[in-house]
Short mmCIF file of C-alpha atoms and ligand atoms in Angstrom, two decimals:
data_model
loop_
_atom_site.label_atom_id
_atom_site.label_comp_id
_atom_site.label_asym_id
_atom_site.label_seq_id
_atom_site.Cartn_x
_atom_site.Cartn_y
_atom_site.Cartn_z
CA UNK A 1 250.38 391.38 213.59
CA UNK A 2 253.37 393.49 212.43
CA UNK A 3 254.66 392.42 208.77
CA UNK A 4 258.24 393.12 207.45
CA UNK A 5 259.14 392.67 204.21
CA UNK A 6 262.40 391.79 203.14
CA UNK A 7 264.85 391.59 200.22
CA UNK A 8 261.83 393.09 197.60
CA UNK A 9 262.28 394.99 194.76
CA UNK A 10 260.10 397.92 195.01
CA UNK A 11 258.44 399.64 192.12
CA UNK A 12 255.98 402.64 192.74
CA UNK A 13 255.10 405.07 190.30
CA UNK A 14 257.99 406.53 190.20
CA UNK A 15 260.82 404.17 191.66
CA UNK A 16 262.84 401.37 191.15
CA UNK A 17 264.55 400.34 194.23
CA UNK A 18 265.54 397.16 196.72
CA UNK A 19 264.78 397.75 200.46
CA UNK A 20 262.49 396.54 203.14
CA UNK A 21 259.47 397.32 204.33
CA UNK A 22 257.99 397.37 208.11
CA UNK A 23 254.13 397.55 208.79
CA UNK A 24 252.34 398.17 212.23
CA UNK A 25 249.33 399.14 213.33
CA UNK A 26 247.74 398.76 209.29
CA UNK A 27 250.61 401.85 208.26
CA UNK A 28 253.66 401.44 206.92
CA UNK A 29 256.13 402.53 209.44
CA UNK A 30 259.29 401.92 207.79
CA UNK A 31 260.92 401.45 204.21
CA UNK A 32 264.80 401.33 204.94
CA UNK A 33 267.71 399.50 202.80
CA UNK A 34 268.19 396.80 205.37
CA UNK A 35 265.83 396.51 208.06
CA UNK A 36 267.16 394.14 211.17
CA UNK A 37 264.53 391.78 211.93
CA UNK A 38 265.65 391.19 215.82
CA UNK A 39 265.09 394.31 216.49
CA UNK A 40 260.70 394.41 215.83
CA UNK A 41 258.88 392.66 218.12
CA UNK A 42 258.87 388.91 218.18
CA UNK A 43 255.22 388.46 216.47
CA UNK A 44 256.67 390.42 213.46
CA UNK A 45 256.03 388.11 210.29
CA UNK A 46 258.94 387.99 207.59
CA UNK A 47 258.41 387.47 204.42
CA UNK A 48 260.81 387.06 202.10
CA UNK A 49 260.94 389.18 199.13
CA UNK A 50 263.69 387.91 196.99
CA UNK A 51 263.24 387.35 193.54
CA UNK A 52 259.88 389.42 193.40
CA UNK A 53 258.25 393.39 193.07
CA UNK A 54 256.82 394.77 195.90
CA UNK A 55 254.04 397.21 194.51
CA UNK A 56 252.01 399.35 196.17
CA UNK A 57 247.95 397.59 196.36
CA UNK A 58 246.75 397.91 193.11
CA UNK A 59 243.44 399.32 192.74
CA UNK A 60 240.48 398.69 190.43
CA UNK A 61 238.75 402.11 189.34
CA UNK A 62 236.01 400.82 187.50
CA UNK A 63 233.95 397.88 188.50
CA UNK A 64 230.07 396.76 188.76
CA UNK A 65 229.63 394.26 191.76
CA UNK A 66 225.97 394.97 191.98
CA UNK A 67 224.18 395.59 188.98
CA UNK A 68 220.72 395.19 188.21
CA UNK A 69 221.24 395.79 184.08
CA UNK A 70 219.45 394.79 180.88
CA UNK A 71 216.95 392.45 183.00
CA UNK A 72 219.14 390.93 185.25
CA UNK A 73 221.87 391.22 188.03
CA UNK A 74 225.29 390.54 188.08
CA UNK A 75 225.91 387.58 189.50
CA UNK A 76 229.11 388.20 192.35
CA UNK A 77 228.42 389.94 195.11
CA UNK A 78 231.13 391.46 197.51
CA UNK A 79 232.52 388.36 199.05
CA UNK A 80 232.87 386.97 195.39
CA UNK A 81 234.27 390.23 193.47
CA UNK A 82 236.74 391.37 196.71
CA UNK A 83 238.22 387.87 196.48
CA UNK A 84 238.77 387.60 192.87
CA UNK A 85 240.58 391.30 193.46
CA UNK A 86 242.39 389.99 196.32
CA UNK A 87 243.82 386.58 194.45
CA UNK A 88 244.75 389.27 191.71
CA UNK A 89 246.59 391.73 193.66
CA UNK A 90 243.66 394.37 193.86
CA UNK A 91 243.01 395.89 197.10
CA UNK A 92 240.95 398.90 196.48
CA UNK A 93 238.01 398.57 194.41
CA UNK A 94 235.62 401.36 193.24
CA UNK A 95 232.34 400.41 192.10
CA UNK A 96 229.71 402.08 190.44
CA UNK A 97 226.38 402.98 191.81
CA UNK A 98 223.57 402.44 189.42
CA UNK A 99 220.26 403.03 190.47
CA UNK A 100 217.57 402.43 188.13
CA UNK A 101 215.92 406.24 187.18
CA UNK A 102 212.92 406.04 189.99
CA UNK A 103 215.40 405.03 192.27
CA UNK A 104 216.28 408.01 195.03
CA UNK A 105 220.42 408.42 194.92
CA UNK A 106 220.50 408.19 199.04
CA UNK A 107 218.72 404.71 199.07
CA UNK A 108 220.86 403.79 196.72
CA UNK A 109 223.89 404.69 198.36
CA UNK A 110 223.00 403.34 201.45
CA UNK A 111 222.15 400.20 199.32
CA UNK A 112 225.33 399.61 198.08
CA UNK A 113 227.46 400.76 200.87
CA UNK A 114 225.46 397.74 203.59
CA UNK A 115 226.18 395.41 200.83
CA UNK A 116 230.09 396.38 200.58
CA UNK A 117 230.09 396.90 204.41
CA UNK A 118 228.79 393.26 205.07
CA UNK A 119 231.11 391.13 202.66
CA UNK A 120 233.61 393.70 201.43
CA UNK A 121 237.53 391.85 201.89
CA UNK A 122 238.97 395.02 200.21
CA UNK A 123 238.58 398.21 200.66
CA UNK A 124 236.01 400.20 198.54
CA UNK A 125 234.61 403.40 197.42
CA UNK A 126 232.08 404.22 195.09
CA UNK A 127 231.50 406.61 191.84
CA UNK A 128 227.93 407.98 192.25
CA UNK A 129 226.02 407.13 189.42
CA UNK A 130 223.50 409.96 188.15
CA UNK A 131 220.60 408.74 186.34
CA UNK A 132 218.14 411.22 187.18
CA UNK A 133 218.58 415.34 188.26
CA UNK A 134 216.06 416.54 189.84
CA UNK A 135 216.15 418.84 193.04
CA UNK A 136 215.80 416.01 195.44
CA UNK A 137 218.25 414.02 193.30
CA UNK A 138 220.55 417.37 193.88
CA UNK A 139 220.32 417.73 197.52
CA UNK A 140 220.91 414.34 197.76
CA UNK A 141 224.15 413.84 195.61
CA UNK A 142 225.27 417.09 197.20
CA UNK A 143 224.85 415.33 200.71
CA UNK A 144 226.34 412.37 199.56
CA UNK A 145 229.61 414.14 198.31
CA UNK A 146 229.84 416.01 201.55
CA UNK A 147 228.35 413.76 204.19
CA UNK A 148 229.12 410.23 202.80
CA UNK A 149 232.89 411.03 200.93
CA UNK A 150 231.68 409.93 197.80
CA UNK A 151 233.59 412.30 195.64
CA UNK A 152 233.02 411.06 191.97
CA UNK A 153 229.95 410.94 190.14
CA UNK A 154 229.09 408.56 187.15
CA UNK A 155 227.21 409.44 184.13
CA UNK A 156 225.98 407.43 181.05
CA UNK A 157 225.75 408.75 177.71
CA UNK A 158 224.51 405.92 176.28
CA UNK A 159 221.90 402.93 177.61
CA UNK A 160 218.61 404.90 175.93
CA UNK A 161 215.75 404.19 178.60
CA UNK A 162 217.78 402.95 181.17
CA UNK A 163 220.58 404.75 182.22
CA UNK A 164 221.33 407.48 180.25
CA UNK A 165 220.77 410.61 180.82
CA UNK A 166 219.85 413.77 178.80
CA UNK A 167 222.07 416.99 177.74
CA UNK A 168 220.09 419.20 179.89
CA UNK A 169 220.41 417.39 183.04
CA UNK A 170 224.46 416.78 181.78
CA UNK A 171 224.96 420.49 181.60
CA UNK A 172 223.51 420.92 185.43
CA UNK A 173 225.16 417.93 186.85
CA UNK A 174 228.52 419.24 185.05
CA UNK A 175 227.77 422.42 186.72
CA UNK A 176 226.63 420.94 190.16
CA UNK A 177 230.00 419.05 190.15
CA UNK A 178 232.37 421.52 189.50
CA UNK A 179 230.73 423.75 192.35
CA UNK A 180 231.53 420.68 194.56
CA UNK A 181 235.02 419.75 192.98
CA UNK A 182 233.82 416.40 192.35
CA UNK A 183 235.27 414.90 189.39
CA UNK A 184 232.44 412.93 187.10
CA UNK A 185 233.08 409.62 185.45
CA UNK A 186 231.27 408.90 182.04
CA UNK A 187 230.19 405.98 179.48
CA UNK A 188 231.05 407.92 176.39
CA UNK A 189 228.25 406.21 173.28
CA UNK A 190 225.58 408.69 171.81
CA UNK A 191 222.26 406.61 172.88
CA UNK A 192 220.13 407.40 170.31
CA UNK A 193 222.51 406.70 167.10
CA UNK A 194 223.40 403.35 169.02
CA UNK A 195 219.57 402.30 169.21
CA UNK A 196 219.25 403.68 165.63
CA UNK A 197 221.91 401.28 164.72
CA UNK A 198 220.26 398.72 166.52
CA UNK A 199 217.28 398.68 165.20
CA UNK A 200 218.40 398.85 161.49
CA UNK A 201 220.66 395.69 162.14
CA UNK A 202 217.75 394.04 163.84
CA UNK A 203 215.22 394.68 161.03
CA UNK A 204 217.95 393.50 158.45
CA UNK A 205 218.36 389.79 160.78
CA UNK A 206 221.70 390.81 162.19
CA UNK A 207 220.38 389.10 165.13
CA UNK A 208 223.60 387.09 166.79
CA UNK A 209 226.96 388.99 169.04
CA UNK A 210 228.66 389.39 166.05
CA UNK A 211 226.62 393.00 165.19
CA UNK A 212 227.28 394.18 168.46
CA UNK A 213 230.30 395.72 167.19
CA UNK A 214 228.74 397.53 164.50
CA UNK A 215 225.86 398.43 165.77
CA UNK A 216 227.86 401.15 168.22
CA UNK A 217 231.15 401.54 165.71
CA UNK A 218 234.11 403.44 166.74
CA UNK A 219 232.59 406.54 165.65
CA UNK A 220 229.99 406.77 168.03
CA UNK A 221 232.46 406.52 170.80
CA UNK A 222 234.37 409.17 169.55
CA UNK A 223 231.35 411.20 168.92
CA UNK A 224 230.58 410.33 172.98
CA UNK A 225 234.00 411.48 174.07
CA UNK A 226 233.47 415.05 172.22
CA UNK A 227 230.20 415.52 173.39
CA UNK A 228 231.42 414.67 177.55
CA UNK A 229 234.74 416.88 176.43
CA UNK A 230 232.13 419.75 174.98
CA UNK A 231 230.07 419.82 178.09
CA UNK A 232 233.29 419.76 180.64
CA UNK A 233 234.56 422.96 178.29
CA UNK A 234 231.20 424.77 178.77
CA UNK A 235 230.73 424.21 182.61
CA UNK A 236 234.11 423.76 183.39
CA UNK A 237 234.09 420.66 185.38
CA UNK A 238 236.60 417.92 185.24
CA UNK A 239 235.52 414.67 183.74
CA UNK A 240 236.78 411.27 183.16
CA UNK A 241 235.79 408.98 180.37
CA UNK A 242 235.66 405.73 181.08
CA UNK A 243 236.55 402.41 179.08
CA UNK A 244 237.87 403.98 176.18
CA UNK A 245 238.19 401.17 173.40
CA UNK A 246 239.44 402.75 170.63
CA UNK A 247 241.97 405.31 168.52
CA UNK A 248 239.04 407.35 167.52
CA UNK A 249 238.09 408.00 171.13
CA UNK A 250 241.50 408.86 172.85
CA UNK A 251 242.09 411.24 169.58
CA UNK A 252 238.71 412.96 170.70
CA UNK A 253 240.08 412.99 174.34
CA UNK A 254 243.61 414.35 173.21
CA UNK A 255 242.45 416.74 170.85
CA UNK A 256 240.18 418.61 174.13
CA UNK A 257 242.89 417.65 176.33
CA UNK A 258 245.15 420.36 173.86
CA UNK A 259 242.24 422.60 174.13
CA UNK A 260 242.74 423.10 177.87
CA UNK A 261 239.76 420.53 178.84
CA UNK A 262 240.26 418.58 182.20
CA UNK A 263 239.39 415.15 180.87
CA UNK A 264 241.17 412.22 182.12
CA UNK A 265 240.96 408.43 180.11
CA UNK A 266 240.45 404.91 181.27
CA UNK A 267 241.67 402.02 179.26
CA UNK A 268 240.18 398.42 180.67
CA UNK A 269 241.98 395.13 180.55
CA UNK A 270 239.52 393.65 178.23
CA UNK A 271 240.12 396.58 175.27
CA UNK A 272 243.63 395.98 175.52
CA UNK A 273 243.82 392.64 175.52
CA UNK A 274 240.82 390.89 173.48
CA UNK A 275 239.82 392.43 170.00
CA UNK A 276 236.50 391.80 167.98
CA UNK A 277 237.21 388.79 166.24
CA UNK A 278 236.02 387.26 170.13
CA UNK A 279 232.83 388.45 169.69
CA UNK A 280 232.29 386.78 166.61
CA UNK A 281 233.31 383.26 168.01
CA UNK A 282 231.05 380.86 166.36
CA UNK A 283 227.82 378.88 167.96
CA UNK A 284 227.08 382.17 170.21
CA UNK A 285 230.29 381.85 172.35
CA UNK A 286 230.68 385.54 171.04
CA UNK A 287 227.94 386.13 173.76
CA UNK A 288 230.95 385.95 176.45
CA UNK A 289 232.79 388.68 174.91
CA UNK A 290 229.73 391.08 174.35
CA UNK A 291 230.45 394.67 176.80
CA UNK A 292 230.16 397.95 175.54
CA UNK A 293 231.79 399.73 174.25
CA UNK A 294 232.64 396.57 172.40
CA UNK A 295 235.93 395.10 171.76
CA UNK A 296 237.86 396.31 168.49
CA UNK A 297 239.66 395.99 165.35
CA UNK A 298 243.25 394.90 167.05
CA UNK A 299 245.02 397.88 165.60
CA UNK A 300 243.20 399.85 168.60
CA UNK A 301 245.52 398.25 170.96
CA UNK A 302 248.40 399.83 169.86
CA UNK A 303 246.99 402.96 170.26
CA UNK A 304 245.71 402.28 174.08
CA UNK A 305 249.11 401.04 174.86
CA UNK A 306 250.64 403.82 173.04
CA UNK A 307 248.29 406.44 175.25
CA UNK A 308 249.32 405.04 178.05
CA UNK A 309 252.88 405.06 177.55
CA UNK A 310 252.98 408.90 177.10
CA UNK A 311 250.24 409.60 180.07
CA UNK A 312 247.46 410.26 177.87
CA UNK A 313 245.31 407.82 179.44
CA UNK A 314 246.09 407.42 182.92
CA UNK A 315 244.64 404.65 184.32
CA UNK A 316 243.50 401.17 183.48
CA UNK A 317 240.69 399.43 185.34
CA UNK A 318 238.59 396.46 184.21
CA UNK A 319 234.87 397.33 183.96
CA UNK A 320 234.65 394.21 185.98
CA UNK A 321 230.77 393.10 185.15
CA UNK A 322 229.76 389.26 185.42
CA UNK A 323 227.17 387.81 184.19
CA UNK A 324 226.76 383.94 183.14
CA UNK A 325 226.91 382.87 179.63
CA UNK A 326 224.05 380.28 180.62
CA UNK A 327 220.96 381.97 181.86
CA UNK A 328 222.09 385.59 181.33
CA UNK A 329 224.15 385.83 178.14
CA UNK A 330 222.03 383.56 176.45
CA UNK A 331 219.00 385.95 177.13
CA UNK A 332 220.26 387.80 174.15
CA UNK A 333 220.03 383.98 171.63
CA UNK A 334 217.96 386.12 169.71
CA UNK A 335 218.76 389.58 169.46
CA UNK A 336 222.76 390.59 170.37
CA UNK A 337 220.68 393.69 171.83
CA UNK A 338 219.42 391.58 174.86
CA UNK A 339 222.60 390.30 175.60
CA UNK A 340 223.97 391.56 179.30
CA UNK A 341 226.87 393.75 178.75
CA UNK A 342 230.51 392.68 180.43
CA UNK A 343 233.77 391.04 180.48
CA UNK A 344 234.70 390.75 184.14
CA UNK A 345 238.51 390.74 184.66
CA UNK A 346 239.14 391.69 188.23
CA UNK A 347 240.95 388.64 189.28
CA UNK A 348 243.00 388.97 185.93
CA UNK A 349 243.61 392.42 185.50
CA UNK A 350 247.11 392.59 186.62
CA UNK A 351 248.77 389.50 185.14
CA UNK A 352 246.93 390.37 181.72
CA UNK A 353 249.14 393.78 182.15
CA UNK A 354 252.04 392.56 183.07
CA UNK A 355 252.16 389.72 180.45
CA UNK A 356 250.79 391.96 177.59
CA UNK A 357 251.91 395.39 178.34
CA UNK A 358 255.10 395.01 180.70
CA UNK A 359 256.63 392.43 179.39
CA UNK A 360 256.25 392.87 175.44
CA UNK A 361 257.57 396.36 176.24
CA UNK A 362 254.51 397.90 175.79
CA UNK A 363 254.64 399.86 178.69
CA UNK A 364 257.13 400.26 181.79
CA UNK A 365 256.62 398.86 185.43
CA UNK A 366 256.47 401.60 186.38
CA UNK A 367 253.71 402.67 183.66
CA UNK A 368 252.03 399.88 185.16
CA UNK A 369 251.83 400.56 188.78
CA UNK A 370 250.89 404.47 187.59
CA UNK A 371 248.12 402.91 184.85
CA UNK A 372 246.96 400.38 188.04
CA UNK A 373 247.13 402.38 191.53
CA UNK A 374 248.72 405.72 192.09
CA UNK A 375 246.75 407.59 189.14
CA UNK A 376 243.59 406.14 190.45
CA UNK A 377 244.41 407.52 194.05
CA UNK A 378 245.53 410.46 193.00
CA UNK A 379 242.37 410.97 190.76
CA UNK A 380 239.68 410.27 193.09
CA UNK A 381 241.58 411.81 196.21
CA UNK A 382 242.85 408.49 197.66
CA UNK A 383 246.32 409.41 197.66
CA UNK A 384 248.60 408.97 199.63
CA UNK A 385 246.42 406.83 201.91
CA UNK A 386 246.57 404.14 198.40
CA UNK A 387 248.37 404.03 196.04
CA UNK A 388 251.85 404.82 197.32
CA UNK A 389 254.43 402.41 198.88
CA UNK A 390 255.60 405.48 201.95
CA UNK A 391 255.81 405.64 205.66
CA UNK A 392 252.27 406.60 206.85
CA UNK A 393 250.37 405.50 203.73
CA UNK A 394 247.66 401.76 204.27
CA UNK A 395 250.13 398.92 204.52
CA UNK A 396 248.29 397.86 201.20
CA UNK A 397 251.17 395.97 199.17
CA UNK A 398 251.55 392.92 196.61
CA UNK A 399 254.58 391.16 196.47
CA UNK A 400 254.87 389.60 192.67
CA UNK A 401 255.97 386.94 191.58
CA UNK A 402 257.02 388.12 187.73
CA UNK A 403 258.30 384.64 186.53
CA UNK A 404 254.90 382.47 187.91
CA UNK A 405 253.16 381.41 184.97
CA UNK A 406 248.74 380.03 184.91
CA UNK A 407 246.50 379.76 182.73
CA UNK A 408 242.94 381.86 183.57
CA UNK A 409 240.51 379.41 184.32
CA UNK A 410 236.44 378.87 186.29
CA UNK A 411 238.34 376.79 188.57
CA UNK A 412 240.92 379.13 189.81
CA UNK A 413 238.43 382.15 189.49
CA UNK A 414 236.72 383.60 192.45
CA UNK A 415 234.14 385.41 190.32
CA UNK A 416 231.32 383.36 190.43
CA UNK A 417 230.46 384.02 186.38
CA UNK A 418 230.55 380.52 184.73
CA UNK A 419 233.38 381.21 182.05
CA UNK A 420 236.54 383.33 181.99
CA UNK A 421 237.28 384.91 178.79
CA UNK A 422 240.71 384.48 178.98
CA UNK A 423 241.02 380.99 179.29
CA UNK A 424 243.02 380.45 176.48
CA UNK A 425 245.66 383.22 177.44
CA UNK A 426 249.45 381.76 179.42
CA UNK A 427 249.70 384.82 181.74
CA UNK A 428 252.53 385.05 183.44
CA UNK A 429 253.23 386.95 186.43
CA UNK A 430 251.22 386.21 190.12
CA UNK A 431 250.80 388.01 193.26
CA UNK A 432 252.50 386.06 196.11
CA UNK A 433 251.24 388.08 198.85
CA UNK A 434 248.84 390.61 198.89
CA UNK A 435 247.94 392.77 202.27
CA UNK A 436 245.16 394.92 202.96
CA UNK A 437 246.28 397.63 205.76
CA UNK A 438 248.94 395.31 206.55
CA UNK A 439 246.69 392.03 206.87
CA UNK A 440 247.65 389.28 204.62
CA UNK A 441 244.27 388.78 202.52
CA UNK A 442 246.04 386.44 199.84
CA UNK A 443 248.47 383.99 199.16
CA UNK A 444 249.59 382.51 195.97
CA UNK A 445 246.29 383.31 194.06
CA UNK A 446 244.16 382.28 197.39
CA UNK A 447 242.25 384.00 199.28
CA UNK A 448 243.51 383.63 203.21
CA UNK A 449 241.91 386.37 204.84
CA UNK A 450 238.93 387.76 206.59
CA UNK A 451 235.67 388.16 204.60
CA UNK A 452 234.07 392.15 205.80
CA UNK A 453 237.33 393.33 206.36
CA UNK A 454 237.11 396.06 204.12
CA UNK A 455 236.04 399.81 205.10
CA UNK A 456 234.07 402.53 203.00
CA UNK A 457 236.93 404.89 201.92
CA UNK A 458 235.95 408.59 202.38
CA UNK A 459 237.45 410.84 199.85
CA UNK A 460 237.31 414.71 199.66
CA UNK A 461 236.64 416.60 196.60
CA UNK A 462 239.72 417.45 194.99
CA UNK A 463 238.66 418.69 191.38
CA UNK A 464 238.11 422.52 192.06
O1 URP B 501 229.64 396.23 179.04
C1 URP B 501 229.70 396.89 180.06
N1 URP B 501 230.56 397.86 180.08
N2 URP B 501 228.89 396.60 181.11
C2 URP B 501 228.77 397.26 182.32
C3 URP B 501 228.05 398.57 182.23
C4 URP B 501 228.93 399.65 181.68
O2 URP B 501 228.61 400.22 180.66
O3 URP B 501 229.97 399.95 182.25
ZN1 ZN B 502 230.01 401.73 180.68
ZN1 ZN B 503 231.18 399.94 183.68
#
């Protein structure tokens, strides 16, 4: 059904302006100052903008929807994680693939993808995860770049045994990826000093979620960033470190960023918003606010913020990964170590931004929609499809309601983890309306649309 928006104030990127906005055929068509309404055909829905942004869809560069990890698997699954992004104002998601190191990268693709294809109400891409580099594991990440449109690879620095994988392999997959001008995503934390840490805190009875902190201290993060920044200098590829936590990191990412390096930062809601004193919530609670890289001294904050006021980081995702705090959490009662890792934020992401970044000043709206959407497009060669509110880009929009105040809560969340970590947080800001190629998939925090909806996004390689 055609859609015309009226009366909005619309904020991309880069703008700041009232007019309307026409949708057809899942485009938009038209963005004019005044756009007659008896003039579109008569099934043409109106909504009225007054009063509220119009954005263009925000979109989530970072998220785990399924993730076998640390013994166990996150708990949403597509339906659950697409409609917490939808309620949020999120309608592109991309989610990491992480196969376990015997795993072959095509099955897991193809994995993934039927999941996503099946229950999928936004759209989605993926960042390939690389966890082994071999030459089948080659000539299949080469075919999945160029066959599949999977143009971003993942790779972990840290998760000793499990995920991570070694400098050799780094150096090849670095070179493998700038051949392909695919851009490669990384968890910046030196494995082996964080399981040396671990094990000393163990052996002294630092057993509960309060030593997760210190066992992987902002050093070794920043030590992670140098070491991806190194690696991208030698082979020349372009690289993105993900979840960066702390000032120690970003300085590392700056300082090869003035050294010519094509690194790109990610800040997640839960760094900029929680700090460490969470973590060390008493009776094991801390449990809930246990993902690494862990959450900081608050002074941090002002330094994320600060980044991404002057562009150094560029975009802001959530790291989105749920697990319960009875069942899963509580695997880790007694060692932090066995704790699953995550914070998942996808429904909240946006109103945590807008209340604590946009409207302390922290950053612009604009900042915001950049930080959100359009630097994520442009990034991982969605744009102008996402990301941008123009005629012949996805009718993806959110029409905000800044003034709408809620508290986070289980029983508004559509993640299916069993407590929200920002339940004691007054957020205020809501998306109204929130369409996926011009399909209303939300309402008023509620999800009103169709469940499989959502198509694989192909993306070129765009990091030569
Ligand atoms: O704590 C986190 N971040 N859990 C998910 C896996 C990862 O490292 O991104
Ligand atoms: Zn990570
Ligand atoms: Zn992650």
């Amino acid at each position: 059904m055609p859609l015309l928006i009226k009366n909005g104030r619309i904020i991309t990127a880069t703008d700041d302006y009232h007019a309307d906005i026409y949708c057809q055929d899942e485009c938009i068509t038209q963005v004019e100052a005044s756009i007659d309404a008896s003039t579109l055909p008569k099934d043409t829905e109106v909504i009225d903008a007054s009063g509220k942004y119009v954005f263009p869809g925000f979109i989530d560069p970072h998220v785990h929807i399924h993730l076998p990890f640390m013994g166990s698997n996150a708990i949403d699954d597509h339906e659950s994680a697409s409609k917490a992004a939808l309620a949020g104002g999120t309608t592109t998601l991309i989610e990491m693939i992480c196969p376990g190191p015997n795993d072959e990268p095509m099955t897991a693709f193809h994995e993934w993808n039927n999941m996503a294809a099946q229950l999928s109400a936004v759209d989605y891409t993926f960042h390939m995860a690389v966890v082994r580099f071999d030459e089948l594991a080659r000539q299949q990440l080469t075919q999945i770049v160029n066959e599949h449109g999977i143009a971003s690879f993942k790779v972990f620095l840290a998760y000793k045994g499990a995920l991570n994988l070694n400098d050799a392999d780094l150096f090849d997959l670095l070179a493998m990826a700038k051949d392909l001008g695919v851009i490669t995503t990384a968890h910046c934390e030196n494995a082996d000093a964080i399981d040396a840490m671990q094990s000393k805190l163990l052996a002294q009875g630092k057993t509960g979620p309060e030593w997760h902190e210190p066992s992987r201290p902002v050093c070794i993060e920043a030590e992670g960033v140098n070491h991806l920044a190194a690696f991208a200098e030698l082979t020349g590829a372009h690289v993105y470190a993900v979840h960066t936590s702390c000032a120690a990191a970003v300085q590392a990412a700056v300082a090869a960023q003035l050294r010519g390096v094509n690194i790109w930062v990610e800040a997640v809601a839960p760094h900029l918003t929680l700090d460490e004193t969470y973590a060390q919530k008493p009776s094991f609670d801390g449990a809930k606010y246990v993902m690494s890289p862990p959450l900081r001294e608050k002074s941090n904050q002002q330094t994320l913020w600060g980044a991404l006021n002057s562009g150094v980081i560029s975009t802001i995702g959530t790291d989105h990964a749920p697990f319960n705090f009875i069942g899963q959490k509580d695997m880790g009662k007694d060692a932090f170590t066995k704790i699953p890792n995550g914070i998942p934020s996808v429904q909240e992401r946006i109103d945590l931004i807008h209340t604590f970044g946009v409207l302390t000043s922290k950053i612009s709206l604009n900042t915001m929609v950049k930080a959100c959407s359009t630097k994520a497009a442009q990034l991982f060669g969605l744009y102008p499809r996402k990301g941008a509110i123009r005629v012949g880009a996805d009718a993806d929009l959110v029409v905000y309601d800044p003034k709408h105040k809620h508290t986070p809560g289980v029983d508004t969340s559509y993640s299916r983890v069993d407590y929200n970590a920002f339940d004691d947080f007054e957020l205020t800001g809501r998306a109204s309306i929130v369409t996926v190629r011009g399909q209303i998939q939300a309402r008023d925090g509620e999800f009103v649309g169709t469940v499989g909806r959502g198509k694989l996004l192909k993306r070129e390689p765009n990091h030569y």
